[in-house]
Coordinates of C-alpha atoms in Angstrom, one line a residue:
Chain A
M12 CA -11.8 -36.8 1.8
T13 CA -8.9 -35.3 -0.1
L14 CA -9.4 -31.5 -0.4
L15 CA -7.3 -31.0 -3.5
N16 CA -6.3 -33.8 -5.8
A17 CA -4.1 -33.1 -8.8
D18 CA -3.3 -36.3 -10.8
S19 CA -0.7 -36.7 -13.5
I20 CA -0.6 -33.0 -14.4
S21 CA 1.5 -32.1 -17.5
L22 CA 2.1 -28.7 -19.0
S23 CA 4.6 -27.6 -21.5
F24 CA 5.4 -24.1 -22.9
G25 CA 6.6 -24.6 -26.5
G26 CA 9.2 -27.4 -26.1
V27 CA 9.8 -26.8 -22.4
A28 CA 8.1 -29.3 -20.2
A29 CA 7.3 -27.1 -17.1
L30 CA 5.4 -30.0 -15.4
S31 CA 5.4 -33.6 -16.4
D32 CA 3.2 -36.1 -14.7
V33 CA 3.0 -34.3 -11.4
S34 CA 0.5 -35.5 -8.8
L35 CA -0.3 -33.8 -5.6
A36 CA -2.9 -34.5 -2.9
I37 CA -3.8 -32.2 -0.1
Q38 CA -5.8 -33.3 2.9
P39 CA -8.1 -30.8 4.9
G40 CA -6.2 -29.0 7.6
E41 CA -2.7 -30.0 6.6
V42 CA 0.3 -27.8 5.8
H43 CA 1.8 -29.1 2.6
S44 CA 5.1 -27.7 1.2
L45 CA 6.2 -27.6 -2.4
I46 CA 9.9 -27.2 -2.7
G47 CA 12.5 -27.6 -5.3
P48 CA 15.4 -25.6 -7.0
N49 CA 14.7 -22.5 -9.1
G50 CA 12.8 -23.4 -12.3
A51 CA 11.5 -26.7 -10.9
G52 CA 7.9 -25.8 -11.7
K53 CA 6.5 -24.8 -8.3
T54 CA 4.8 -21.6 -9.3
T55 CA 3.6 -23.2 -12.5
M56 CA 1.9 -25.9 -10.4
F57 CA 0.3 -23.1 -8.3
N58 CA -1.0 -21.4 -11.5
V59 CA -2.4 -24.8 -12.7
V60 CA -4.1 -25.5 -9.3
T61 CA -5.7 -22.0 -9.3
C62 CA -6.8 -22.3 -12.9
I63 CA -4.6 -19.5 -14.3
Y64 CA -3.0 -22.1 -16.5
R65 CA -4.8 -25.0 -18.0
P66 CA -2.9 -28.3 -17.9
Q67 CA -2.5 -30.3 -21.2
C68 CA -2.9 -33.6 -19.4
G69 CA -4.1 -34.8 -16.0
T70 CA -7.1 -34.3 -13.7
L71 CA -7.7 -31.7 -11.1
T72 CA -10.4 -31.8 -8.5
F73 CA -11.1 -29.5 -5.5
R74 CA -13.6 -30.7 -2.9
G75 CA -14.4 -33.6 -5.2
E76 CA -15.4 -31.4 -8.2
N77 CA -13.4 -31.1 -11.4
I78 CA -12.0 -27.6 -11.7
I79 CA -10.2 -27.7 -15.0
G80 CA -11.6 -25.1 -17.3
L81 CA -13.0 -23.0 -14.5
K82 CA -12.1 -19.3 -14.2
P83 CA -9.8 -18.3 -11.4
H84 CA -12.5 -16.3 -9.6
Q85 CA -14.8 -19.4 -9.6
V86 CA -12.1 -21.5 -8.0
T87 CA -11.6 -18.8 -5.4
K88 CA -15.3 -18.8 -4.6
M89 CA -15.1 -22.6 -4.1
G90 CA -12.7 -21.9 -1.3
M91 CA -9.1 -21.7 -2.6
A92 CA -7.1 -18.5 -2.2
R93 CA -3.6 -17.6 -3.0
T94 CA -0.8 -15.0 -2.6
F95 CA 1.7 -14.0 -5.2
Q96 CA 5.5 -14.5 -5.3
N97 CA 5.9 -11.0 -6.7
I98 CA 3.5 -9.0 -4.4
R99 CA 0.4 -8.0 -6.2
L100 CA -1.5 -5.7 -3.9
F101 CA -4.0 -3.0 -5.0
G102 CA -1.3 -0.4 -4.5
S103 CA -3.1 2.8 -4.4
M104 CA -5.9 1.5 -2.1
T105 CA -5.7 1.5 1.7
V106 CA -4.7 -1.6 3.6
L107 CA -8.3 -2.0 4.8
D108 CA -9.8 -1.6 1.3
N109 CA -7.5 -4.3 0.0
V110 CA -9.0 -6.7 2.4
I111 CA -12.6 -5.5 1.9
V112 CA -12.2 -6.0 -1.9
A113 CA -11.3 -9.6 -1.3
A114 CA -14.3 -10.0 1.0
C115 CA -16.4 -8.8 -1.9
C116 CA -15.8 -12.3 -3.4
R117 CA -18.9 -13.3 -1.4
S118 CA -20.8 -10.1 -2.3
T119 CA -24.4 -10.3 -3.5
T120 CA -24.8 -6.6 -4.2
G121 CA -24.7 -5.3 -7.8
P122 CA -23.6 -1.8 -8.9
L123 CA -27.2 -0.6 -9.1
S124 CA -27.9 -1.3 -5.5
A125 CA -24.7 0.4 -4.6
M126 CA -25.6 3.5 -6.6
L127 CA -29.0 3.6 -4.8
G128 CA -27.5 2.8 -1.4
T129 CA -30.1 0.1 -0.6
P130 CA -30.3 -1.1 3.1
G131 CA -29.0 -4.6 2.0
M132 CA -25.9 -3.0 0.4
K133 CA -25.3 -1.0 3.6
R134 CA -25.6 -4.1 5.8
E135 CA -23.2 -6.0 3.5
A136 CA -20.7 -3.1 3.6
Q137 CA -20.8 -3.1 7.4
K138 CA -20.3 -6.8 7.5
F139 CA -17.3 -6.8 5.1
R140 CA -15.8 -3.9 7.0
E141 CA -16.0 -5.7 10.3
K142 CA -14.6 -8.9 8.8
A143 CA -11.7 -7.0 7.3
L144 CA -10.9 -5.3 10.6
N145 CA -11.0 -8.6 12.4
L146 CA -8.6 -10.1 9.8
L147 CA -6.2 -7.1 10.1
E148 CA -6.2 -7.7 13.8
F149 CA -5.5 -11.4 13.4
I150 CA -2.6 -10.7 11.0
G151 CA -1.3 -7.8 13.1
L152 CA -1.9 -4.9 10.7
S153 CA -4.6 -3.0 12.6
E154 CA -2.6 0.1 13.1
H155 CA -1.9 0.3 9.4
A156 CA -5.5 0.0 8.3
E157 CA -5.8 3.4 6.8
D158 CA -2.3 3.5 5.2
V159 CA -1.9 3.2 1.4
A160 CA -0.9 -0.4 0.7
S161 CA 2.1 0.4 -1.4
S162 CA 3.6 2.5 1.4
L163 CA 3.9 -0.5 3.7
P164 CA 7.3 -2.1 4.3
Y165 CA 7.9 -5.2 2.3
G166 CA 7.4 -7.7 5.1
L167 CA 4.0 -6.2 6.0
Q168 CA 3.0 -6.2 2.4
R169 CA 3.5 -9.9 2.4
R170 CA 1.4 -10.2 5.5
L171 CA -1.3 -8.1 3.9
E172 CA -1.4 -10.4 0.9
I173 CA -2.2 -13.3 3.3
A174 CA -4.9 -11.2 5.1
R175 CA -6.4 -10.5 1.7
A176 CA -6.4 -14.2 0.7
L177 CA -8.0 -15.1 4.0
A178 CA -10.8 -12.6 3.4
T179 CA -12.2 -14.8 0.7
D180 CA -13.0 -17.5 3.3
P181 CA -10.7 -20.2 1.9
E182 CA -10.5 -23.9 2.8
L183 CA -7.1 -24.0 1.2
I184 CA -4.7 -21.2 1.1
L185 CA -1.7 -21.2 -1.3
L186 CA 1.3 -19.1 -0.2
D187 CA 4.0 -18.5 -2.8
E188 CA 7.3 -17.8 -1.1
P189 CA 5.8 -15.8 1.8
T190 CA 9.1 -15.3 3.5
A191 CA 11.0 -14.0 0.5
G192 CA 12.9 -10.9 1.4
M193 CA 11.9 -11.1 5.1
N194 CA 14.4 -10.9 8.0
D195 CA 14.8 -13.5 10.7
A196 CA 12.3 -11.9 13.1
E197 CA 9.7 -11.5 10.4
T198 CA 10.2 -15.1 9.3
M199 CA 9.6 -16.4 12.8
Q200 CA 6.4 -14.4 13.0
L201 CA 5.4 -15.9 9.7
I202 CA 6.0 -19.4 10.9
Q203 CA 3.7 -18.6 13.8
L204 CA 1.1 -17.1 11.5
I205 CA 1.0 -20.3 9.3
A206 CA 0.5 -22.4 12.5
E207 CA -2.3 -20.1 13.5
I208 CA -4.0 -20.4 10.1
R209 CA -3.7 -24.1 10.4
N210 CA -5.3 -24.0 13.8
T211 CA -8.4 -22.4 12.3
G212 CA -8.8 -25.7 10.3
K213 CA -7.6 -24.4 6.9
A214 CA -5.2 -26.3 4.7
V215 CA -2.0 -24.6 3.5
L216 CA 0.0 -25.2 0.4
L217 CA 3.3 -23.5 0.7
I218 CA 6.1 -22.8 -1.8
E219 CA 9.2 -21.9 0.2
H220 CA 13.0 -21.8 -0.2
D221 CA 13.8 -21.3 3.5
M222 CA 14.3 -24.8 4.8
K223 CA 13.9 -23.6 8.4
V224 CA 10.4 -22.6 7.6
V225 CA 9.6 -25.7 5.6
M226 CA 10.9 -28.2 8.2
N227 CA 9.2 -26.3 10.9
V228 CA 5.6 -26.0 9.6
S229 CA 5.1 -28.8 7.1
D230 CA 3.1 -32.0 7.6
K231 CA 4.1 -33.2 4.3
I232 CA 6.6 -32.1 1.6
T233 CA 6.6 -32.6 -2.2
V234 CA 9.8 -32.0 -4.0
L235 CA 9.9 -31.0 -7.6
D236 CA 12.9 -30.9 -9.9
R237 CA 12.8 -29.8 -13.6
G238 CA 9.0 -30.4 -13.7
K239 CA 9.0 -33.8 -12.2
K240 CA 8.1 -35.0 -8.7
I241 CA 11.2 -36.5 -7.2
A242 CA 10.1 -37.1 -3.6
E243 CA 7.2 -36.8 -1.2
G244 CA 6.6 -37.5 2.4
P245 CA 7.0 -36.1 5.9
P246 CA 9.8 -33.6 6.5
S247 CA 12.1 -36.0 8.3
L248 CA 12.1 -38.5 5.4
V249 CA 12.3 -36.0 2.6
A250 CA 15.4 -34.4 4.2
K251 CA 17.3 -37.7 4.0
D252 CA 16.1 -38.6 0.5
P253 CA 19.2 -39.0 -1.7
A254 CA 17.3 -37.7 -4.8
V255 CA 16.5 -34.5 -2.9
I256 CA 20.0 -34.0 -1.7
K257 CA 21.2 -34.5 -5.2
A258 CA 18.8 -31.9 -6.7
Y259 CA 19.8 -29.4 -4.1
L260 CA 23.5 -30.0 -3.6
G261 CA 24.5 -31.7 -6.8
Q262 CA 25.8 -35.2 -7.1
E263 CA 28.5 -36.5 -4.9
L264 CA 31.7 -37.3 -6.6
Chain B
M17 CA -27.9 35.3 -17.8
S18 CA -27.4 35.8 -21.5
A19 CA -28.4 33.2 -24.0
Y20 CA -24.7 32.7 -24.8
Q21 CA -23.8 32.1 -21.1
Q22 CA -26.8 29.7 -20.8
Q23 CA -25.5 27.8 -23.8
I24 CA -22.1 27.4 -22.2
L25 CA -23.8 26.2 -19.0
I26 CA -25.9 23.6 -20.7
L27 CA -23.0 22.3 -22.8
T28 CA -20.8 22.1 -19.7
G29 CA -23.5 20.1 -17.9
I30 CA -24.0 17.7 -20.8
N31 CA -20.2 17.2 -21.1
V32 CA -20.0 16.6 -17.3
I33 CA -22.6 13.7 -17.6
S34 CA -20.7 12.2 -20.5
A35 CA -17.3 12.6 -18.9
L36 CA -18.5 11.0 -15.7
G37 CA -19.4 8.0 -17.6
L38 CA -16.0 7.8 -19.2
S39 CA -14.4 8.4 -15.8
L40 CA -16.0 5.2 -14.5
I41 CA -14.8 3.2 -17.6
S42 CA -11.2 4.6 -17.9
G43 CA -10.5 6.5 -14.7
F44 CA -11.8 4.0 -12.2
T45 CA -11.9 0.7 -14.0
G46 CA -8.8 1.4 -16.1
Q47 CA -10.2 0.4 -19.4
L48 CA -9.0 2.9 -22.0
S49 CA -11.9 3.7 -24.3
L50 CA -11.7 5.8 -27.4
G51 CA -15.2 5.3 -28.5
H52 CA -17.2 7.3 -26.0
A53 CA -18.7 9.6 -28.7
G54 CA -20.2 6.4 -30.1
F55 CA -22.4 5.9 -27.0
F56 CA -23.1 9.6 -26.9
G57 CA -24.3 9.4 -30.5
V58 CA -26.5 6.3 -29.9
G59 CA -28.3 8.2 -27.1
A60 CA -28.6 11.3 -29.3
Y61 CA -29.8 9.6 -32.4
I62 CA -32.2 7.1 -30.8
S63 CA -33.9 9.8 -28.6
A64 CA -34.1 12.2 -31.5
L65 CA -35.7 9.6 -33.8
L66 CA -38.2 8.8 -31.1
T67 CA -39.3 12.4 -30.5
T68 CA -39.3 13.4 -34.2
K69 CA -40.6 10.2 -35.9
A70 CA -42.6 8.5 -33.1
Q71 CA -43.7 11.6 -31.3
L72 CA -42.8 10.1 -28.0
P73 CA -42.5 12.4 -25.0
F74 CA -39.0 13.7 -24.4
A75 CA -38.5 12.0 -21.0
L76 CA -39.4 8.6 -22.3
A77 CA -37.2 9.1 -25.4
L78 CA -34.3 10.1 -23.2
V79 CA -34.6 7.0 -21.1
V80 CA -34.9 4.7 -24.2
G81 CA -32.0 6.4 -25.8
A82 CA -29.9 6.0 -22.7
F83 CA -30.7 2.3 -22.5
S84 CA -29.9 1.8 -26.1
A85 CA -26.5 3.3 -25.4
G86 CA -26.2 0.9 -22.4
L87 CA -26.9 -2.0 -24.8
A88 CA -24.2 -0.7 -27.0
G89 CA -22.0 -0.6 -23.9
L90 CA -22.8 -4.3 -23.3
V91 CA -21.7 -5.2 -26.9
V92 CA -18.5 -3.2 -26.6
G93 CA -17.9 -4.6 -23.1
F94 CA -17.4 -8.1 -24.4
P95 CA -14.2 -7.5 -26.4
T96 CA -12.7 -6.1 -23.1
L97 CA -12.7 -9.6 -21.8
R98 CA -9.9 -10.4 -24.1
L99 CA -8.3 -7.1 -24.9
K100 CA -6.2 -4.9 -22.7
G101 CA -4.6 -1.4 -23.0
D102 CA -3.8 -0.3 -26.5
Y103 CA -5.6 -3.1 -28.1
L104 CA -8.8 -2.3 -26.3
A105 CA -8.4 1.4 -27.2
I106 CA -8.2 0.4 -30.9
A107 CA -11.3 -1.8 -30.6
T108 CA -13.3 0.9 -28.9
L109 CA -12.1 3.4 -31.5
G110 CA -13.4 1.0 -34.2
F111 CA -16.8 0.9 -32.4
G112 CA -17.0 4.7 -32.5
E113 CA -16.2 4.7 -36.2
I114 CA -18.7 2.0 -37.0
M115 CA -21.4 4.1 -35.3
R116 CA -20.3 7.2 -37.3
V117 CA -20.3 5.4 -40.6
L118 CA -23.7 3.8 -39.8
A119 CA -25.2 7.2 -39.0
L120 CA -23.7 8.5 -42.2
N121 CA -25.1 5.8 -44.5
L122 CA -28.4 4.8 -43.0
K123 CA -31.6 6.3 -44.4
I124 CA -33.4 6.5 -41.0
T125 CA -30.6 8.6 -39.5
G126 CA -30.7 11.1 -42.4
G127 CA -27.2 10.3 -43.8
P128 CA -24.8 13.2 -43.8
V129 CA -27.6 15.7 -43.3
G130 CA -28.6 14.1 -40.0
I131 CA -31.8 14.8 -38.1
R132 CA -33.4 18.3 -38.1
G133 CA -36.3 19.8 -36.3
I134 CA -35.8 18.0 -33.0
P135 CA -38.1 19.6 -30.4
H136 CA -36.4 21.9 -27.9
S137 CA -36.9 20.1 -24.6
T138 CA -33.6 20.5 -22.8
W139 CA -33.6 23.3 -20.3
P140 CA -30.8 24.5 -18.0
S141 CA -32.7 23.1 -14.9
T142 CA -33.0 19.7 -16.5
V143 CA -29.3 19.6 -17.3
I144 CA -28.2 20.8 -13.9
L145 CA -30.5 18.4 -12.1
L146 CA -29.4 15.4 -14.2
A147 CA -25.7 16.3 -13.9
V148 CA -26.0 16.5 -10.1
L149 CA -27.9 13.3 -10.0
A150 CA -25.3 11.6 -12.2
Y151 CA -22.5 12.8 -10.0
L152 CA -24.2 11.7 -6.7
L153 CA -25.1 8.2 -8.0
L154 CA -21.6 7.6 -9.3
K155 CA -20.1 8.9 -6.0
K156 CA -22.3 6.5 -4.1
L157 CA -21.1 3.7 -6.3
I158 CA -17.4 4.6 -6.0
D159 CA -17.5 5.1 -2.3
S160 CA -19.1 1.7 -1.7
H161 CA -17.4 -1.6 -1.4
V162 CA -18.8 -2.5 -4.8
G163 CA -17.0 0.5 -6.3
K164 CA -13.7 -0.7 -4.8
T165 CA -14.0 -3.8 -6.9
F166 CA -13.9 -1.5 -10.0
I167 CA -10.7 0.2 -8.7
A168 CA -9.2 -3.2 -7.9
V169 CA -9.6 -4.3 -11.5
R170 CA -7.7 -1.2 -12.5
E171 CA -5.0 -1.7 -10.0
D172 CA -4.3 -5.4 -10.8
E173 CA -6.6 -7.5 -12.8
T174 CA -4.9 -10.8 -12.1
A175 CA -4.9 -10.2 -8.4
A176 CA -8.6 -9.1 -8.5
E177 CA -9.5 -12.3 -10.4
A178 CA -7.5 -14.4 -7.9
M179 CA -9.4 -12.7 -5.0
G180 CA -12.6 -14.1 -6.4
L181 CA -13.9 -11.1 -8.3
D182 CA -15.6 -11.7 -11.6
T183 CA -13.5 -9.2 -13.4
A184 CA -15.3 -9.8 -16.7
R185 CA -18.5 -8.8 -15.1
V186 CA -17.0 -5.7 -13.4
K187 CA -15.6 -4.5 -16.7
I188 CA -18.9 -5.0 -18.5
S189 CA -20.8 -3.2 -15.8
A190 CA -18.4 -0.3 -16.1
F191 CA -19.0 -0.1 -19.8
V192 CA -22.8 -0.4 -19.5
I193 CA -23.1 2.3 -16.8
G194 CA -20.6 4.6 -18.6
A195 CA -22.5 4.2 -21.9
I196 CA -25.8 5.0 -20.2
Y197 CA -24.3 8.2 -18.9
A198 CA -23.1 9.1 -22.4
G199 CA -26.5 8.2 -23.8
V200 CA -28.3 10.6 -21.4
A201 CA -25.8 13.3 -22.4
G202 CA -26.4 12.6 -26.1
G203 CA -30.2 12.8 -25.6
L204 CA -30.0 16.1 -23.8
Y205 CA -27.6 17.5 -26.5
A206 CA -29.9 16.5 -29.3
H207 CA -32.9 18.2 -27.7
Y208 CA -30.9 21.4 -27.0
I209 CA -29.1 21.9 -30.3
R210 CA -32.2 20.6 -32.1
Y211 CA -30.0 19.3 -35.0
I212 CA -27.6 16.4 -35.0
N213 CA -25.4 15.0 -37.7
P214 CA -22.7 12.2 -37.8
S215 CA -20.0 14.7 -36.8
I216 CA -21.1 14.3 -33.1
L217 CA -19.9 10.6 -33.4
G218 CA -16.5 11.6 -34.6
F219 CA -13.2 10.3 -33.1
M220 CA -12.3 13.9 -32.0
K221 CA -15.3 14.0 -29.8
S222 CA -14.2 10.9 -28.0
I223 CA -10.8 12.4 -27.6
E224 CA -12.2 15.6 -26.3
I225 CA -14.1 13.8 -23.5
L226 CA -11.1 11.7 -22.7
C227 CA -9.0 14.9 -22.4
M228 CA -11.5 16.2 -19.8
V229 CA -11.2 13.0 -17.8
V230 CA -7.4 12.8 -18.0
L231 CA -6.9 16.5 -17.4
G232 CA -9.1 16.4 -14.3
G233 CA -7.3 13.3 -13.0
M234 CA -8.0 9.6 -13.7
G235 CA -9.9 8.2 -10.8
S236 CA -11.2 11.4 -9.3
L237 CA -14.8 12.5 -9.6
P238 CA -14.3 16.2 -8.6
G239 CA -11.3 16.1 -11.1
T240 CA -13.6 14.9 -13.9
V241 CA -16.0 17.8 -13.2
A242 CA -13.2 20.3 -13.0
G243 CA -11.5 19.0 -16.2
T244 CA -14.8 19.2 -18.0
V245 CA -15.6 22.7 -16.9
I246 CA -12.2 24.0 -17.8
L247 CA -12.0 22.4 -21.2
T248 CA -15.6 23.5 -22.1
V249 CA -15.3 27.1 -20.8
T250 CA -11.7 28.0 -21.6
P251 CA -12.1 28.1 -25.4
E252 CA -15.1 30.3 -25.0
L253 CA -13.2 32.6 -22.5
L254 CA -10.3 32.9 -24.9
R255 CA -12.7 33.9 -27.6
S256 CA -13.8 37.0 -25.6
V257 CA -10.4 38.3 -24.4
S258 CA -9.1 40.2 -27.4
P259 CA -9.2 39.7 -31.2
L260 CA -5.6 38.5 -31.3
I261 CA -6.1 35.8 -28.7
S262 CA -9.4 34.9 -30.2
Q263 CA -7.7 34.3 -33.5
Y264 CA -5.2 31.9 -31.9
R265 CA -7.5 30.4 -29.2
Q266 CA -7.2 26.9 -30.5
V267 CA -3.4 27.1 -30.4
I268 CA -3.4 28.6 -26.9
Y269 CA -5.8 25.9 -25.8
G270 CA -3.5 23.2 -27.1
V271 CA -0.4 24.7 -25.4
L272 CA -2.4 25.0 -22.2
L273 CA -3.1 21.3 -22.4
I274 CA 0.5 20.4 -22.9
V275 CA 1.7 22.6 -20.1
L276 CA -0.9 21.2 -17.7
M277 CA 0.0 17.6 -18.6
L278 CA 3.8 18.3 -18.1
C279 CA 3.2 20.0 -14.7
R280 CA 0.6 17.6 -13.4
P281 CA 0.8 14.3 -15.3
Q282 CA -1.6 12.8 -12.9
G283 CA -4.2 15.4 -13.7
L284 CA -5.5 18.3 -11.6
F285 CA -7.2 16.2 -9.0
G286 CA -5.3 13.0 -9.6
G287 CA -4.1 11.3 -6.5
A288 CA -6.5 13.4 -4.4
T289 CA -8.4 10.3 -3.4
Y290 CA -5.3 8.8 -1.9
K291 CA -3.4 11.8 -0.7
R292 CA -0.3 10.2 0.7
E293 CA 1.5 9.8 -2.6
R294 CA 3.9 12.7 -3.1
H295 CA 3.7 14.5 -6.4
V296 CA 6.9 14.9 -8.4
P297 CA 6.7 17.6 -11.1
A298 CA 7.6 16.5 -14.6
W299 CA 10.6 18.8 -15.1
K300 CA 12.4 16.9 -12.3
L301 CA 12.0 13.7 -14.2
W302 CA 13.6 14.8 -17.4
G303 CA 16.4 12.5 -18.5
R304 CA 15.6 10.0 -15.8
R305 CA 14.4 6.5 -16.4
E306 CA 12.3 5.9 -13.3
S307 CA 8.7 6.8 -13.2
A308 CA 7.2 9.5 -11.0
N309 CA 5.9 6.7 -8.7
D310 CA 9.4 5.3 -8.1
I311 CA 10.6 8.6 -7.0
A312 CA 7.6 9.4 -4.9
Q313 CA 8.0 6.2 -3.0
R314 CA 11.6 7.0 -1.9

């Protein structure tokens, strides 16, 4: 069964068609990359898929259910998590708390139980704490657990964003330019991390400019240019596609 | 303890309860509210009406008053789903004014005269007990994982929503709990002063409480208490120093506020919860375009 199915999505802002007739299908457990020049509509597509924007045309289903019109938090609860291109951590909170907050996506405790400190709330707090510590271990941030999130170096902040997204127990995780601003060593670690996430059976939708990363990790690539899909397929085919080469390098004279 | 000192103690305790409520709404959840006196007034008026007109026992009236304020918080909470920052502030300001005008014009609230002859039921022990309880309950909430979701909404609402938090629900919860706190404070006030009129719902009252929260430090519970104690007691202390100071005490009070905000823009206890951020005093920032945060992060 297709995990995420976006069909003929169109969205324009004023007179600008940010997306026109874009379709995208993601299978469970695959790493799917979304590439294209700046302004191609990649992040817009992310925002449509996570229900931050509502498309003007098209259908969008996740795990077989229509998600158009849902609120972003409802989509996250269904099993879709994301990171942001411009890092959006909870800056003044600790690294550990950032992940715990995301785990609260599955919380059943209300503020009243928290005020009274009920046993159920304490059990849940313990459970989330352990889950968050495990995730920090997985992502390699254990030693920074008690640091303030905004004090982390840039590369680690990006990794923390991924840990936070994973804490919501997603089936599909959307990464928006996770290697932006990273050096080569950090990029290599990230490629490894994406492979590990995939090994846990989660699907990944990746926006990325670094072709080394894209060619390395993707099962399938979708190429956007000026809001339109111009190519789709496995990395080896997309890399040779004349339309893709034209969009990236300009037309041959 | 003289009656005068006792009065300062009681008013401080009442303000602490009310300010703790606003601290949750504005300090921790980041929703700027300029209508807190509205909730305070709902609690005061409803409980006073219940004890004077319906002869209900004080404790019951206090509870009903608090829940009525909570209901008002629910109503005010809904605009927060669409409004942010300045716009929300204006909307909450409007709520406070509506409450004041209602109290001023309704027959049952006694119009401009207000309600007189409210039984004296608030004692220092009641206030201290409730203030301590209010503090402990809120501390329990803020320290829990549930409390962190409130702070997450303040830090970045879009990210909080994307992490699967129902931010609308979090914000409304904050308004309801904060309003209940103000409602309790209002009920205690009415049954201590024994006379209430629409002036307790005024805009300046909301600002006064907000000053306490901001002065103490947004997002700090000890700060909220410290800010409240300082802003309630200082005007009284200035009154007793010398006739000259007493005459200009409101001016001195205003100057003190300005100086404090210049020296510690994050408030007295602001940033205490997360100690690692370095504080940069305001005078080092003059003429610079970066914020204190940018400089602290260097």
